[in-house]
PDB file of C-alpha atoms in Angstrom:
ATOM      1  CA  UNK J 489      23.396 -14.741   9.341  1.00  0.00           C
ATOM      2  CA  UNK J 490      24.681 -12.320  12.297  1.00  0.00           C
ATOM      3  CA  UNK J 491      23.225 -13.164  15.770  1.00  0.00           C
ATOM      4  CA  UNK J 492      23.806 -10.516  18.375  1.00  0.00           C
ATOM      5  CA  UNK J 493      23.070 -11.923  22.148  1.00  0.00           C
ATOM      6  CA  UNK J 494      21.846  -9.697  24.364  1.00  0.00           C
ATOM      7  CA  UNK J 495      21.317  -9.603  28.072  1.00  0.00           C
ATOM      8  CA  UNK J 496      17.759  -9.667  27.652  1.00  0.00           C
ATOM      9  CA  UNK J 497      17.269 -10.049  24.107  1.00  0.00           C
ATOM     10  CA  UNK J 498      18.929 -11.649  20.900  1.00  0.00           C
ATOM     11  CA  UNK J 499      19.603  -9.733  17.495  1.00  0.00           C
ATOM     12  CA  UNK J 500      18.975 -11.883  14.161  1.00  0.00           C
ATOM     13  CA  UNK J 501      20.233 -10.284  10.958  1.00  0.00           C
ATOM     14  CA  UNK J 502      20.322 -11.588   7.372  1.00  0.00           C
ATOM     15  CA  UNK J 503      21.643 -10.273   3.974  1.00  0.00           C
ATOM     16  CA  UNK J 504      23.439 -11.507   1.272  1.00  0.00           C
ATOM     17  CA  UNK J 505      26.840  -9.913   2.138  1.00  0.00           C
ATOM     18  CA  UNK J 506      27.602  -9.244   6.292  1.00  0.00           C
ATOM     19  CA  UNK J 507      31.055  -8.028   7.472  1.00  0.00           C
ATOM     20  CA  UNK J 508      32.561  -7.220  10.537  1.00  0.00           C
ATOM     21  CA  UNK J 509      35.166  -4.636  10.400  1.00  0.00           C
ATOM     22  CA  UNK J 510      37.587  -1.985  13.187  1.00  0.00           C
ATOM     23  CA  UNK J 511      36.121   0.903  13.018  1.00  0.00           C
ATOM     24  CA  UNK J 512      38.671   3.448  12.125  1.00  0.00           C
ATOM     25  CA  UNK J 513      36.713   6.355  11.652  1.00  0.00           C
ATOM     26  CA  UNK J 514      37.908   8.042  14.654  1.00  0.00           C
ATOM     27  CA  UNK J 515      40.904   7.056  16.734  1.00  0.00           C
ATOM     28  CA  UNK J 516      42.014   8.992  19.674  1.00  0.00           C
ATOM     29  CA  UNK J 517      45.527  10.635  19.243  1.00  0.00           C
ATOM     30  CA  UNK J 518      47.131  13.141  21.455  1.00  0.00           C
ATOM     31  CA  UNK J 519      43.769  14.073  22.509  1.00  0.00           C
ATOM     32  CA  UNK J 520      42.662  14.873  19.063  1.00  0.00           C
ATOM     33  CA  UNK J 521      39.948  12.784  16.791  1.00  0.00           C
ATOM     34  CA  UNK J 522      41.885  11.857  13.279  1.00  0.00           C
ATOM     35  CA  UNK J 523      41.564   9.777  10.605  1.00  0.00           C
ATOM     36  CA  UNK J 524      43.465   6.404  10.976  1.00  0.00           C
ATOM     37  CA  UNK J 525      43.954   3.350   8.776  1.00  0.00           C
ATOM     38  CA  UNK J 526      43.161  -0.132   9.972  1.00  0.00           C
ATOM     39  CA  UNK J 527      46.800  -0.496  11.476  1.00  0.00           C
ATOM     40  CA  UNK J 528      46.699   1.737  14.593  1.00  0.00           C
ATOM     41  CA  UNK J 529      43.165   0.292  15.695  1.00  0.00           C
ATOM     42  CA  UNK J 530      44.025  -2.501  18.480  1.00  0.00           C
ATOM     43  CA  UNK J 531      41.901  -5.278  18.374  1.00  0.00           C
ATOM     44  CA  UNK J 532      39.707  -4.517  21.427  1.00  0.00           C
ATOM     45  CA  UNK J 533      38.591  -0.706  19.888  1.00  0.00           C
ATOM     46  CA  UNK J 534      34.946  -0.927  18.496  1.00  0.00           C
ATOM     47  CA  UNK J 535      33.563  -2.608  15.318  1.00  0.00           C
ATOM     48  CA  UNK J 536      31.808  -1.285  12.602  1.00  0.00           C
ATOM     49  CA  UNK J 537      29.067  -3.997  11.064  1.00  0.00           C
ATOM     50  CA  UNK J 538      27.968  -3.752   7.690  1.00  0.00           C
ATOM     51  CA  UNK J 539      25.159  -5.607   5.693  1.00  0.00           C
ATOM     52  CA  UNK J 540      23.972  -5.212   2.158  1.00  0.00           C
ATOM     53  CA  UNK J 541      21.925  -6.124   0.021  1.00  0.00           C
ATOM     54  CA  UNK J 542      18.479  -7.435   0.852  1.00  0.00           C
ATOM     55  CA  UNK J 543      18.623  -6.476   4.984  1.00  0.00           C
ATOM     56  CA  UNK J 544      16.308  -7.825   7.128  1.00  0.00           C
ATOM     57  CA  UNK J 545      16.682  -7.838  11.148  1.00  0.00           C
ATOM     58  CA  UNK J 546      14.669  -9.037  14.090  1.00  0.00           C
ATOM     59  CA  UNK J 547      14.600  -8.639  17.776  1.00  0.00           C
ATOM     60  CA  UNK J 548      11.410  -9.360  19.701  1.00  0.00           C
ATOM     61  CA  UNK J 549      10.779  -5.358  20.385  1.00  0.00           C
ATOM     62  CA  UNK J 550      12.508  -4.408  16.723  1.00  0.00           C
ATOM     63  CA  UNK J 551      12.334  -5.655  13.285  1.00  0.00           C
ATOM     64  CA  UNK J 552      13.432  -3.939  10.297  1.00  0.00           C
ATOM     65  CA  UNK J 553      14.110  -4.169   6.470  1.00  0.00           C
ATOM     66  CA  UNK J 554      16.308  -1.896   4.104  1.00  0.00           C
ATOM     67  CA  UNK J 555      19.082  -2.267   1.418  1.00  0.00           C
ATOM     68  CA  UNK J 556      22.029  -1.296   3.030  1.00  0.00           C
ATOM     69  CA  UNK J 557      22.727  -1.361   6.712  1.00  0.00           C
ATOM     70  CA  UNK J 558      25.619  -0.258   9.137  1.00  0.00           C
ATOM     71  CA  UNK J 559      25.790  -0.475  12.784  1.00  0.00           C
ATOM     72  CA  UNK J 560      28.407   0.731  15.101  1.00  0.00           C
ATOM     73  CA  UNK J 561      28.720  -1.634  17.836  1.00  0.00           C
ATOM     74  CA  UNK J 562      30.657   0.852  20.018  1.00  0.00           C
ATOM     75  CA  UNK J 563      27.012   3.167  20.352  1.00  0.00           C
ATOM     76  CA  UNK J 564      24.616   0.695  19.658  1.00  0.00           C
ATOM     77  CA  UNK J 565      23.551   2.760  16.505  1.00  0.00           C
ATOM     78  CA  UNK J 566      22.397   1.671  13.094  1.00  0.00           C
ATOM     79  CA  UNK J 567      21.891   3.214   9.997  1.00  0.00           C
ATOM     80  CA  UNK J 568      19.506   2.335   7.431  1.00  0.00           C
ATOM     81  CA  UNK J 569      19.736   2.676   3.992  1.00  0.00           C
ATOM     82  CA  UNK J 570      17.527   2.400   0.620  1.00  0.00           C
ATOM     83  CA  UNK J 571      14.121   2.055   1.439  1.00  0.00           C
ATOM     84  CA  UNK J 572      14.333   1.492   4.801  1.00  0.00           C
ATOM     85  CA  UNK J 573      11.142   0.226   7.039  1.00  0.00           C
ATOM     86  CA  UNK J 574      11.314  -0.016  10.417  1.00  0.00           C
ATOM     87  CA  UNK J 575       8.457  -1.669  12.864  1.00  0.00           C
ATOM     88  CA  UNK J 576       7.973  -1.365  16.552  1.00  0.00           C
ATOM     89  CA  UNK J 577       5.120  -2.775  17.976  1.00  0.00           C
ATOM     90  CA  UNK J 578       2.091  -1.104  16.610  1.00  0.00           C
ATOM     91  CA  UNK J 579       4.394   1.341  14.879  1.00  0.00           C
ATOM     92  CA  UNK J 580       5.617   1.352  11.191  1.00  0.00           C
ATOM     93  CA  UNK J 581       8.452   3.862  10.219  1.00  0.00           C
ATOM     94  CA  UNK J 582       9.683   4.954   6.701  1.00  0.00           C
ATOM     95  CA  UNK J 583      11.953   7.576   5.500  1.00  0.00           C
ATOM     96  CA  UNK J 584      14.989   7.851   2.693  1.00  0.00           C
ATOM     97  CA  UNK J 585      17.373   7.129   5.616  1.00  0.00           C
ATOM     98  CA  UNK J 586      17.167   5.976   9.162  1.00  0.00           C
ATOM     99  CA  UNK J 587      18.983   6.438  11.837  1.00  0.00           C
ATOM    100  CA  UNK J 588      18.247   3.807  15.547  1.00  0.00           C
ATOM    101  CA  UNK J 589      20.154   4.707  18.299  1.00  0.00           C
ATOM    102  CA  UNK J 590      19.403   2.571  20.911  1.00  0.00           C
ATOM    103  CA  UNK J 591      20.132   3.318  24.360  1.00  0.00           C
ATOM    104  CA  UNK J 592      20.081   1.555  27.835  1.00  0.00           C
ATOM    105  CA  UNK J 593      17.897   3.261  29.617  1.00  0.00           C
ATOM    106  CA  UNK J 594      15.087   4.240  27.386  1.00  0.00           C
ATOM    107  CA  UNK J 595      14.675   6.152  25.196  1.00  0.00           C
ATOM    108  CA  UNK J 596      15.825   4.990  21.925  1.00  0.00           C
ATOM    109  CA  UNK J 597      15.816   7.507  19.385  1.00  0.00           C
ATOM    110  CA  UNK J 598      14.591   7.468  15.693  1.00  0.00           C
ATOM    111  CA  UNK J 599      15.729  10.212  13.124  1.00  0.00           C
ATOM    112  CA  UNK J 600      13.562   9.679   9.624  1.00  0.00           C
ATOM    113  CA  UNK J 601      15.401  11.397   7.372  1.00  0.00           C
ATOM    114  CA  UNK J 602      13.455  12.935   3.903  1.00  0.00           C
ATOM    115  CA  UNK J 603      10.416  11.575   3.292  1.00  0.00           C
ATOM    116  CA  UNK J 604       9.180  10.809   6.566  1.00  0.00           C
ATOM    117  CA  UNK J 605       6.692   8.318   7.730  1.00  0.00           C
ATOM    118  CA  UNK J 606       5.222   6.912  10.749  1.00  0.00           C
ATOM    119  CA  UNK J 607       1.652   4.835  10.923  1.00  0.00           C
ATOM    120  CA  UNK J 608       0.523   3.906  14.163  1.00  0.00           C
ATOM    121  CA  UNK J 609      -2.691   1.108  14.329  1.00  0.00           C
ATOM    122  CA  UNK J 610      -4.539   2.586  16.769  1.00  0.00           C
ATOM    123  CA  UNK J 611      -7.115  -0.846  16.650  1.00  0.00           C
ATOM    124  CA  UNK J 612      -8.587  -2.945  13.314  1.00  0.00           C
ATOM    125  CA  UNK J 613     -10.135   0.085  11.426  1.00  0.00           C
ATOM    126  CA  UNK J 614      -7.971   3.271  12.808  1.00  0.00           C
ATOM    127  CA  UNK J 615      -4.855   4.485  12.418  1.00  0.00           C
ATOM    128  CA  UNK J 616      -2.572   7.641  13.483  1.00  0.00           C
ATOM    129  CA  UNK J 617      -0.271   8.868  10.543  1.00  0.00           C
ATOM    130  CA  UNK J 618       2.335  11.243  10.625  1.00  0.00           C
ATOM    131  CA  UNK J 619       4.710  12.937   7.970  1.00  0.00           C
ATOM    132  CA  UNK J 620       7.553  15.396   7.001  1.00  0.00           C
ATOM    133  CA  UNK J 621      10.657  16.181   5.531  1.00  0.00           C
ATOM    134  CA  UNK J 622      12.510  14.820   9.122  1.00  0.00           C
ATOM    135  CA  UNK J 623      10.912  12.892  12.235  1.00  0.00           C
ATOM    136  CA  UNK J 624      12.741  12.218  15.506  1.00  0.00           C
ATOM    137  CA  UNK J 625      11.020   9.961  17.560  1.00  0.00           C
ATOM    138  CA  UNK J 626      11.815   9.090  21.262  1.00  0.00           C
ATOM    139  CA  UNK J 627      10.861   5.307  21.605  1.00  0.00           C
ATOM    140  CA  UNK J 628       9.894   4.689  25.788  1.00  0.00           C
ATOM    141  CA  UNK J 629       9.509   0.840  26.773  1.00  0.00           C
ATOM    142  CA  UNK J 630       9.387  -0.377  23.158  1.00  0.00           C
ATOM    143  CA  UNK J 631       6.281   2.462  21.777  1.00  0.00           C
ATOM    144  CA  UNK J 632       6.700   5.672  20.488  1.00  0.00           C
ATOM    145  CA  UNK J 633       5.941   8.094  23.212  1.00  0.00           C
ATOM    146  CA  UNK J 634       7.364  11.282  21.501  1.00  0.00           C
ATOM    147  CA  UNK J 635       7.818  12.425  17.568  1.00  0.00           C
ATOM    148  CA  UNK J 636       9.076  16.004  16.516  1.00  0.00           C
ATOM    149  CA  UNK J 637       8.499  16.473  13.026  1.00  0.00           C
ATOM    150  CA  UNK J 638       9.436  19.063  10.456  1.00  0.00           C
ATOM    151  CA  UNK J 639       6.812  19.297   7.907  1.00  0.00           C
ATOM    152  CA  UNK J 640       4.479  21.702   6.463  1.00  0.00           C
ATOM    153  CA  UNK J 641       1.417  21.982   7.858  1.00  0.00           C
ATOM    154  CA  UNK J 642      -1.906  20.023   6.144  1.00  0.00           C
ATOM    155  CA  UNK J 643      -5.365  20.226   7.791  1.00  0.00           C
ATOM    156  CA  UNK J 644      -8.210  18.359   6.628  1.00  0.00           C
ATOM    157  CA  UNK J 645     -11.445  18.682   7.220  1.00  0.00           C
ATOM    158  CA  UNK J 646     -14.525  15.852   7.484  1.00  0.00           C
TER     159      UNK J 646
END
């Protein structure tokens, strides 16, 4: 189990396999972004988490499930993998991939990448659905305030 504290909240996260590596992706060099193995990263640079298989992650405003998970500690950004489903309050969101970026202050930002889905319980019998090939949700005090979606457009009539 990974356990992330916060200063207001705590991150749980389970899978079968969790590791905690340098991220080396990019390294600052001459004031140019290269490629770098693991021994020019000093040990305060950021850390790249990864988890996989069977993900599953709770925080009291986020909870999530997926396959295969990553999550840069240096942006605060994670990135979901293999049928990935996030939840937000009254909020459920799908997609092939997903991309949190959370940010302090608001808003945290949700990219649903192919296949997107978001269903919103609006009370016991009603709900708010939205889908496309790409969502991008802003996400204001811990509900979805904002969603720009690419889709084709479907109208229905009752």
């Amino acid at each position: 189990m990974f356990i992330q504290y916060g200063e207001k909240d705590t991150l749980y996260m389970h899978a079968d396999t969790l590791q905690t590596k340098p991220d080396t992706s990019l390294v600052k060099t001459n004031t140019s972004l290269v490629k770098t193995d693991t021994s020019d990263v000093k040990k305060n640079d950021a850390k790249f988490f990864m988890a996989y298989p069977k993900v599953r992650f709770y925080k009291t405003d986020l909870q999530g499930e997926c396959d295969s998970l990553s999550y840069q500690m240096k942006d605060s950004t994670i990135y979901m993998y293999y049928d990935p489903v996030l939840w937000s309050q009254k909020n459920q969101m799908t997609g092939e991939k997903i991309q949190y970026i959370s940010k302090n202050p608001d808003p945290d930002i949700a990219i649903l990448d192919k296949n997107a889905f978001i269903i919103m319980s609006e009370d016991s019998i009603r709900f708010n659905q939205i889908s496309g090939k790409l969502i991008v949700g802003q996400i204001f005090d811990n509900k979805l305030r904002y969603a720009d979606v690419n889709a084709m457009p479907k109208h229905f009539t009752i």
